[in-house]
Every structure is written in structure tokens, then in C-alpha cells.
Amino acid sequence: SSDVKKVTVTGGAGQISYSLLFRIASGAFLGPDQRIKLQILDLPFMQDSLKGVQMELHDCAFPLLDEVVYTDDMSVGFKDTDYAFLVGSKPRGPGMERGDLLKDNGKIFVGVGQAMNDNASRDCKTIVVGNPANTNCLICSHYAPDIDKKNFTAMTRLDHNRALAQIALKTSAKVTDVQKMIVWGNHSPTMFPDIKSTTVDGKVARDLVDRKWEEDTFIPVVQKRGAAIIEARKLSSAASAASAAIDHMRDWAKGTDEWVSMSIPSTGNPYGIEEGLIFSFPCTTSNGEYKIVEGLDISDEFSQKNIKVTTDELVSERNFVEHLLK
Ligand code: NAX
């Protein structure tokens, strides 16, 4: 029926999805009253594995889950979808340069964009999780010209949540006491976790932690957290990535007054970031729309330097896939 929301997840047989699908189906995304149909996509050789995921989803007997389809056919997977979690992509293999990854995964997002343009709801809200997420998002949106660009976003919420957690741990505060966190730029080690505006239980964060810790420990720990997880777990972060994807999409769909970091298409305003780049900004959300937090002073040398590094990287990634953006 029409009050069932269709949710598409790509890369459905992968490790992030093994956490994400079950959280979506349990109601963590759209709440305890919203019925859901899951449309799960993965490549042809993963269909057996997807069948197992479907069996487990059935076995949870989730009250909100109307139907689960799994497929390798994008016209089925994206049919009339309301929300798309684009997780599927090729992991970076040994000896692979970032450029190779950009090229290989860029091609995936050409096809995904086309399939979404032909099949998805015109109001479909999309998060790109698969790396390099920001530039994949740019490509996907380019190939879905009939869907508003503002509906295509990429995930920097995991970086945002990591930054919240580091400040909470350092100041012995609850994570909910930490507010006005920002991650600017690209989901990559050039991202800029910015605590200039951050408060902890109402107090200015920079009065509680010193600048040396901020610059030499906090920022690099957040920037390199993905690598630290791989080192410890021998697998990349999965449950935390799924949780952040839910946070991003839930807040976008249902609204929040908290500042959250979302990678969205820049319009050039209000911070002068080049138009069109998929760039992480501080946002608030209401009525299914996000809005950039305005009026922040980022004119100091430290902010400018850090924002420039991550902007330059996004420009160079875009230049690398220019042939796909014609
Ligand atoms: P896995 O390798 O476990 O799963 C990826 C799945 O995608 C596989 O089942 C694969 O068959 C499928 N796939 C590949 N190409 C596809 C296509 N064209 N259509 C549909 N499915 C396709 O990776 P996992 O650990 O789940 O990570 C998925 C992606 O998230 C990776 O690109 C990873 O780098 C990225 N991440 C992004 C994060 C972010 O903050 N934006 C953080 C976590 C994660 O590292």
C-alpha cells in the first residue's frame, strides 16, 4: 500500500549492509510506525549470499517489514524507491591507487545514477556511503538529471560521530552534551573536524581542551580513525558506518535541531565553496530538507588552511573523473 516506504540498499551482501538492513527493518530509520519494503541490490555472483540475508530478515519477524526483495537488476532494485542507501562499491585492493578506485567506482555510479533516473521516486533521498563517497555522489547525481541535485548526499556523519565521541571521552562528558560539532569537506583523511563552535554541556570546547591536543591528537585521530579500525579489527568499520548512515537519513527525513555534518552539493553559499562540489557542511534539518548553518566565522588562518586542503582534494577528484561528467 502507499503508506509503505520503499528503501533500497546496494551492496546488500556486504559487511556494512549486514548491520544496516537489520537496523532499517527494526524501525531505527523511520520510526516504530512506518512500514517498510526493502529492495536489496548486489552483483550477480552475490545473489546466493543475498538469499541468506533475506532468509535472516524473514527470521527476525520484524513487525514493520512488509516485504524483502533481492535482485541484481537495478530497474527492480530502484523501482519507485523513496530512500536509497548506496553502499555497494569495490573495495580498494592491494597496490591500488586512489585514482584507480575513483575510476572503477566512478563507473559503478554512472549506472546507478541512470537506473535511479529511470526508476526511483522523484523525491528519493539518497546517501552515498561507498568510497570515494563524495565524488561517487557527484557522478550519480550527474546521471540522474531528472532528480533534484539536492536529493543526492554523501556520508560524513561517521566522521562527525567519531569527533563527538573523541570530545566526549576527552572531557568526560556524555556524547549528548557535545553540540555544534562540524566536519568540513571530503570523506577522506583531508576532512576538517572543527570544534571552533563546539560546546560541551554549554561550555566552549576550546576552553576545556588545549589547542595542542586539538591539532596534534584530536584532528588526526578523527581523520585516521578508519585506518585504526582496520588495523585493530582486520576489517573496515561496518556497524559504526551503518549506524551513521541511519543517523544521516533519519535526521534528514524526520528533522533535527542539532548540528549534523552532511556532504551536500555546494551552491557556493554561504561559505564560498565551489558550486557543485559534494562538500560536508554543518546542517540542521526539518520537513525533509537540510539547511546549512549560516553565520559562522571561518576567516581565521587555521580554518582557511584546513578547508582549502580538503576543497583542493575534492576538485582534483572531480578533475580525475571529468570524462564521466560530460
Ligand atoms: P563490502 O566489500 O563488505 O561490501 C560491498 C558490497 O558491494 C559487496 O557485496 C559487493 O558485491 C557489492 N557491490 C559492488 N559493486 C556493486 C554494484 N555495482 N552494485 C551493487 N552492489 C555492488 O564493503 P563494506 O565494508 O560493506 O563497505 C562498503 C563501502 O563503504 C566501501 O566502499 C567502503 O569504503 C565504504 N565506507 C564508507 C564510509 C563513509 O564514512 N562514507 C565508512 C565505512 C566504509 O569504509
Coordinates of C-alpha atoms and ligand atoms in Angstrom, one line a residue:
S1 CA 0.0 0.0 0.0
S2 CA 1.1 3.6 -0.4
D3 CA 1.9 4.1 3.2
V4 CA 4.7 1.5 2.9
K5 CA 8.1 3.3 2.2
K6 CA 10.4 1.6 -0.2
V7 CA 14.0 1.6 0.9
T8 CA 16.8 0.5 -1.5
V9 CA 20.2 -0.7 -0.2
T10 CA 23.0 -1.5 -2.7
G11 CA 25.9 -3.7 -1.7
G12 CA 23.4 -5.7 0.3
A13 CA 25.6 -8.7 0.8
G14 CA 28.5 -6.7 2.2
Q15 CA 29.5 -6.1 5.8
I16 CA 28.0 -2.6 6.3
S17 CA 24.7 -3.9 5.0
Y18 CA 24.7 -6.8 7.3
S19 CA 24.2 -4.3 10.1
L20 CA 22.3 -1.6 8.1
L21 CA 19.5 -3.7 6.8
F22 CA 18.5 -5.1 10.2
R23 CA 18.5 -1.6 11.8
I24 CA 16.3 -0.2 9.0
A25 CA 13.9 -3.1 9.3
S26 CA 13.7 -2.8 13.0
G27 CA 12.5 0.8 12.8
A28 CA 15.7 2.6 13.7
F29 CA 15.5 4.6 10.5
L30 CA 11.9 5.8 10.0
G31 CA 10.5 5.0 13.5
P32 CA 8.1 2.5 15.0
D33 CA 5.1 3.3 12.9
Q34 CA 6.4 3.2 9.4
R35 CA 6.1 0.1 7.4
I36 CA 8.9 -0.7 5.0
K37 CA 9.7 -2.6 1.9
L38 CA 13.4 -3.4 1.4
Q39 CA 14.8 -3.6 -2.1
I40 CA 18.3 -5.1 -1.8
L41 CA 20.8 -5.0 -4.7
D42 CA 24.1 -6.7 -5.1
L43 CA 26.1 -8.1 -8.0
P44 CA 25.0 -11.4 -9.8
F45 CA 27.7 -13.5 -8.0
M46 CA 26.4 -12.4 -4.6
Q47 CA 22.8 -13.5 -5.1
D48 CA 23.2 -16.7 -3.1
S49 CA 24.5 -14.7 -0.2
L50 CA 21.7 -12.2 -0.6
K51 CA 19.2 -15.0 -0.4
G52 CA 20.7 -15.8 3.0
V53 CA 20.3 -12.2 4.1
Q54 CA 16.6 -12.3 3.0
M55 CA 16.1 -15.5 5.0
E56 CA 17.5 -13.9 8.1
L57 CA 15.4 -10.8 7.7
H58 CA 12.3 -13.0 7.5
D59 CA 13.5 -14.9 10.5
C60 CA 13.6 -11.7 12.6
A61 CA 9.9 -11.4 12.1
F62 CA 10.2 -7.6 12.2
P63 CA 6.7 -6.2 12.6
L64 CA 7.4 -3.2 10.3
L65 CA 8.9 -5.2 7.4
D66 CA 6.3 -5.7 4.7
E67 CA 8.4 -7.3 2.0
V68 CA 12.0 -8.0 1.1
V69 CA 13.2 -8.3 -2.5
Y70 CA 16.7 -9.0 -3.5
T71 CA 18.0 -8.7 -7.0
D72 CA 20.9 -7.9 -9.4
D73 CA 18.6 -5.9 -11.6
M74 CA 18.7 -2.2 -10.9
S75 CA 15.4 -1.5 -12.6
V76 CA 13.8 -3.8 -9.9
G77 CA 16.0 -2.5 -7.0
F78 CA 15.4 1.1 -7.6
K79 CA 11.7 0.8 -8.7
D80 CA 9.7 3.7 -7.1
T81 CA 12.2 3.9 -4.3
D82 CA 11.8 6.6 -1.6
Y83 CA 15.2 6.2 0.1
A84 CA 18.4 4.9 -1.3
F85 CA 21.5 3.8 0.7
L86 CA 24.3 3.4 -1.9
V87 CA 26.7 1.2 -0.1
G88 CA 27.8 -1.1 -3.0
S89 CA 31.2 -0.4 -4.4
K90 CA 34.5 -2.0 -5.0
P91 CA 36.9 -2.0 -2.0
R92 CA 40.4 -0.7 -2.6
G93 CA 42.6 -3.6 -3.3
P94 CA 46.3 -4.1 -2.6
G95 CA 48.5 -1.7 -4.6
M96 CA 45.5 0.2 -5.9
E97 CA 45.9 4.0 -6.1
R98 CA 43.1 6.3 -5.1
G99 CA 42.9 7.2 -8.8
D100 CA 42.2 3.6 -9.8
L101 CA 39.5 3.4 -7.1
L102 CA 38.0 6.6 -8.4
K103 CA 37.8 5.3 -11.9
D104 CA 36.4 1.8 -11.1
N105 CA 33.8 3.1 -8.6
G106 CA 33.0 6.1 -10.7
K107 CA 31.8 3.7 -13.4
I108 CA 29.5 2.0 -11.0
F109 CA 27.8 5.2 -10.1
V110 CA 27.2 6.1 -13.7
G111 CA 25.0 3.0 -14.0
V112 CA 23.4 3.6 -10.6
G113 CA 22.5 7.2 -11.5
Q114 CA 21.0 6.2 -14.8
A115 CA 18.9 3.5 -13.1
M116 CA 17.7 5.9 -10.4
N117 CA 16.8 8.4 -13.1
D118 CA 14.7 5.8 -14.9
N119 CA 13.1 4.1 -11.8
A120 CA 13.3 5.9 -8.5
S121 CA 10.7 8.2 -7.0
R122 CA 11.4 11.9 -8.0
D123 CA 11.6 12.6 -4.3
C124 CA 14.0 9.9 -3.5
K125 CA 16.5 10.9 -0.8
T126 CA 20.0 9.3 -1.4
I127 CA 23.1 8.8 0.7
V128 CA 26.3 7.6 -0.9
V129 CA 28.4 5.5 1.5
G130 CA 30.6 3.7 -1.0
N131 CA 34.0 5.3 -1.4
P132 CA 35.2 7.7 -2.6
A133 CA 31.7 8.8 -1.4
N134 CA 31.7 12.5 -2.3
T135 CA 32.9 12.1 -5.8
N136 CA 30.7 9.0 -6.4
C137 CA 27.7 11.1 -5.3
L138 CA 28.7 13.8 -7.8
I139 CA 28.7 11.2 -10.6
C140 CA 25.5 9.6 -9.5
S141 CA 23.6 12.9 -9.4
H142 CA 25.0 13.9 -12.8
Y143 CA 23.5 10.8 -14.4
A144 CA 20.1 11.3 -12.7
P145 CA 19.3 14.8 -14.2
D146 CA 15.5 14.4 -13.5
I147 CA 16.0 14.1 -9.8
D148 CA 16.8 17.3 -7.9
K149 CA 20.6 17.5 -7.1
K150 CA 19.8 18.4 -3.5
N151 CA 18.5 14.9 -3.0
F152 CA 22.0 13.4 -3.5
T153 CA 24.2 13.4 -0.5
A154 CA 27.3 11.6 0.8
M155 CA 28.1 10.3 4.3
T156 CA 30.4 12.3 6.6
R157 CA 28.2 11.5 9.6
L158 CA 30.6 8.7 10.7
D159 CA 33.4 11.3 10.9
H160 CA 31.1 13.6 12.8
N161 CA 30.1 11.0 15.3
R162 CA 33.7 10.0 15.7
A163 CA 34.5 13.6 16.5
L164 CA 31.7 13.9 19.0
A165 CA 32.9 10.7 20.7
Q166 CA 36.5 11.9 21.0
I167 CA 35.5 15.2 22.6
A168 CA 33.1 13.4 25.0
L169 CA 35.8 11.0 26.0
K170 CA 38.4 13.7 26.5
T171 CA 36.1 15.9 28.6
S172 CA 34.4 13.0 30.5
A173 CA 31.1 14.3 29.2
K174 CA 28.1 12.5 27.7
V175 CA 28.1 12.4 24.0
T176 CA 24.7 14.1 24.0
D177 CA 26.3 17.1 25.9
V178 CA 28.6 17.8 22.9
Q179 CA 27.0 20.1 20.5
K180 CA 27.8 22.2 17.4
M181 CA 30.4 19.8 16.0
I182 CA 31.4 20.3 12.4
V183 CA 33.2 18.2 9.8
W184 CA 34.0 20.2 6.7
G185 CA 34.9 18.8 3.2
N186 CA 35.6 15.4 1.9
H187 CA 35.1 12.0 3.5
S188 CA 38.8 11.2 3.4
P189 CA 41.9 11.9 5.6
T190 CA 41.7 15.6 4.5
M191 CA 38.4 16.2 6.2
F192 CA 38.5 19.0 8.7
P193 CA 36.9 18.2 12.1
D194 CA 36.2 21.7 13.5
I195 CA 35.5 22.4 17.2
K196 CA 35.6 26.2 17.0
S197 CA 31.9 26.4 17.6
T198 CA 31.6 23.3 19.7
T199 CA 30.1 23.3 23.2
V200 CA 30.3 20.7 26.0
D201 CA 27.4 20.9 28.4
G202 CA 27.1 24.6 27.4
K203 CA 30.8 25.4 27.9
V204 CA 33.1 26.4 25.0
A205 CA 35.0 23.2 24.0
R206 CA 38.2 25.1 23.3
D207 CA 38.2 26.3 26.9
L208 CA 38.2 22.6 28.0
V209 CA 40.8 21.1 25.7
D210 CA 44.1 22.8 24.7
R211 CA 45.0 23.7 21.1
K212 CA 47.9 21.3 21.1
W213 CA 45.6 18.4 21.8
E214 CA 43.1 19.6 19.3
E215 CA 45.7 20.0 16.5
D216 CA 48.1 17.1 17.2
T217 CA 45.7 14.4 18.6
F218 CA 42.0 15.1 18.1
I219 CA 42.1 16.1 14.4
P220 CA 44.4 13.3 13.2
V221 CA 42.6 10.7 15.3
V222 CA 39.3 11.5 13.7
Q223 CA 40.9 11.8 10.2
K224 CA 42.7 8.4 10.5
R225 CA 40.0 6.5 12.5
G226 CA 39.1 4.3 9.6
A227 CA 42.7 3.1 9.3
A228 CA 42.9 2.5 13.0
I229 CA 39.7 0.3 12.9
I230 CA 41.2 -1.8 10.0
E231 CA 44.4 -2.2 12.0
A232 CA 42.5 -3.4 15.1
R233 CA 39.7 -5.4 13.5
K234 CA 41.5 -6.5 10.3
L235 CA 38.2 -5.4 8.7
S236 CA 36.9 -1.9 7.9
S237 CA 34.4 -0.2 10.1
A238 CA 30.9 -1.6 9.5
A239 CA 28.5 -1.4 12.4
S240 CA 29.5 2.2 13.1
A241 CA 29.3 3.1 9.4
A242 CA 25.8 1.6 9.2
S243 CA 24.7 3.5 12.4
A244 CA 26.0 6.8 10.9
A245 CA 24.1 6.1 7.7
I246 CA 20.9 5.6 9.7
D247 CA 21.6 8.8 11.7
H248 CA 22.1 10.8 8.5
M249 CA 19.0 9.6 6.7
R250 CA 16.7 9.6 9.9
D251 CA 17.7 13.2 10.7
W252 CA 17.1 14.3 7.1
A253 CA 13.7 12.5 6.9
K254 CA 12.5 13.4 10.3
G255 CA 14.4 16.6 11.3
T256 CA 16.8 17.7 14.0
D257 CA 17.9 21.0 15.6
E258 CA 21.3 19.5 16.4
W259 CA 24.1 20.5 14.0
V260 CA 24.9 17.4 11.9
S261 CA 27.6 17.1 9.2
M262 CA 26.2 16.2 5.7
S263 CA 28.0 16.1 2.4
I264 CA 25.7 18.0 0.1
P265 CA 26.0 19.8 -3.3
S266 CA 27.5 23.2 -2.7
T267 CA 25.6 26.1 -4.1
G268 CA 28.6 28.4 -3.4
N269 CA 26.7 30.0 -0.5
P270 CA 27.2 30.9 2.3
Y271 CA 30.9 29.9 2.7
G272 CA 32.2 30.3 -0.9
I273 CA 32.8 26.6 -1.5
E274 CA 32.9 26.0 -5.3
E275 CA 29.5 25.3 -6.6
G276 CA 28.7 21.7 -7.4
L277 CA 31.2 20.0 -5.2
I278 CA 29.7 17.5 -2.8
F279 CA 31.1 19.0 0.4
S280 CA 30.5 18.4 4.1
F281 CA 28.8 21.3 5.8
P282 CA 27.2 21.8 9.2
C283 CA 23.4 21.4 8.7
T284 CA 20.1 21.4 10.5
T285 CA 17.1 19.6 9.1
S286 CA 13.3 20.0 9.1
N287 CA 10.4 18.9 7.0
G288 CA 12.6 16.6 4.9
E289 CA 15.0 19.4 4.0
Y290 CA 18.5 20.2 5.2
K291 CA 19.8 23.7 5.6
I292 CA 23.4 24.9 6.1
V293 CA 24.2 26.6 9.4
E294 CA 25.0 30.1 8.4
G295 CA 26.9 33.0 10.0
L296 CA 30.0 31.0 11.2
D297 CA 33.3 32.8 11.2
I298 CA 35.8 30.7 9.3
S299 CA 38.0 33.6 8.2
D300 CA 40.9 32.6 10.6
E301 CA 44.0 31.2 9.1
F302 CA 43.7 27.8 10.7
S303 CA 40.1 27.2 9.3
Q304 CA 41.0 28.6 5.9
K305 CA 44.1 26.4 5.6
N306 CA 42.2 23.2 6.6
I307 CA 39.2 24.0 4.4
K308 CA 41.5 24.7 1.4
V309 CA 43.2 21.3 1.7
T310 CA 40.0 19.3 1.6
T311 CA 38.4 21.5 -1.1
D312 CA 41.5 21.1 -3.3
E313 CA 41.3 17.3 -2.9
L314 CA 37.6 17.3 -4.0
V315 CA 38.5 19.5 -7.0
S316 CA 41.3 17.1 -8.0
E317 CA 38.9 14.1 -7.6
R318 CA 36.4 15.8 -9.8
N319 CA 39.1 16.5 -12.4
F320 CA 40.1 12.9 -12.4
V321 CA 36.6 11.8 -13.4
E322 CA 35.9 14.7 -15.6
H323 CA 35.4 12.4 -18.6
L324 CA 32.4 10.9 -16.8
L325 CA 30.8 14.3 -16.1
K326 CA 30.4 15.5 -19.7
Ligands
NAX1 P1 32.0 -5.0 1.3 O1 33.0 -5.2 0.4 O2 31.8 -5.9 2.5 O3 30.6 -4.9 0.6 C1 30.4 -4.2 -0.6 C2 29.3 -4.9 -1.4 O4 29.0 -4.1 -2.5 C3 29.7 -6.3 -1.9 O5 28.7 -7.3 -1.5 C4 29.8 -6.1 -3.4 O6 29.4 -7.3 -4.1 C5 28.8 -5.0 -3.6 N1 28.9 -4.3 -4.9 C6 30.0 -4.0 -5.6 N2 29.7 -3.3 -6.7 C7 28.3 -3.3 -6.7 C8 27.4 -2.7 -7.6 N3 27.8 -2.2 -8.8 N4 26.0 -2.8 -7.3 C9 25.6 -3.4 -6.2 N5 26.5 -3.9 -5.3 C10 27.8 -3.9 -5.6 O7 32.2 -3.4 1.8 P2 31.6 -2.7 3.1 O8 32.5 -2.9 4.2 O9 30.2 -3.0 3.3 O10 31.8 -1.2 2.6 C11 31.1 -0.6 1.5 C12 31.6 0.7 1.1 O11 31.5 1.7 2.2 C13 33.1 0.7 0.8 O12 33.3 1.5 -0.4 C14 33.8 1.5 1.9 O13 35.0 2.1 1.5 C15 32.7 2.4 2.3 N6 32.8 3.1 3.6 C16 32.4 4.4 3.7 C17 32.4 5.1 4.9 C18 31.9 6.5 4.9 O14 32.0 7.1 6.0 N7 31.4 7.2 3.9 C19 32.8 4.4 6.1 C20 32.8 2.9 6.0 C21 33.2 2.3 4.7 O15 34.6 2.3 4.7

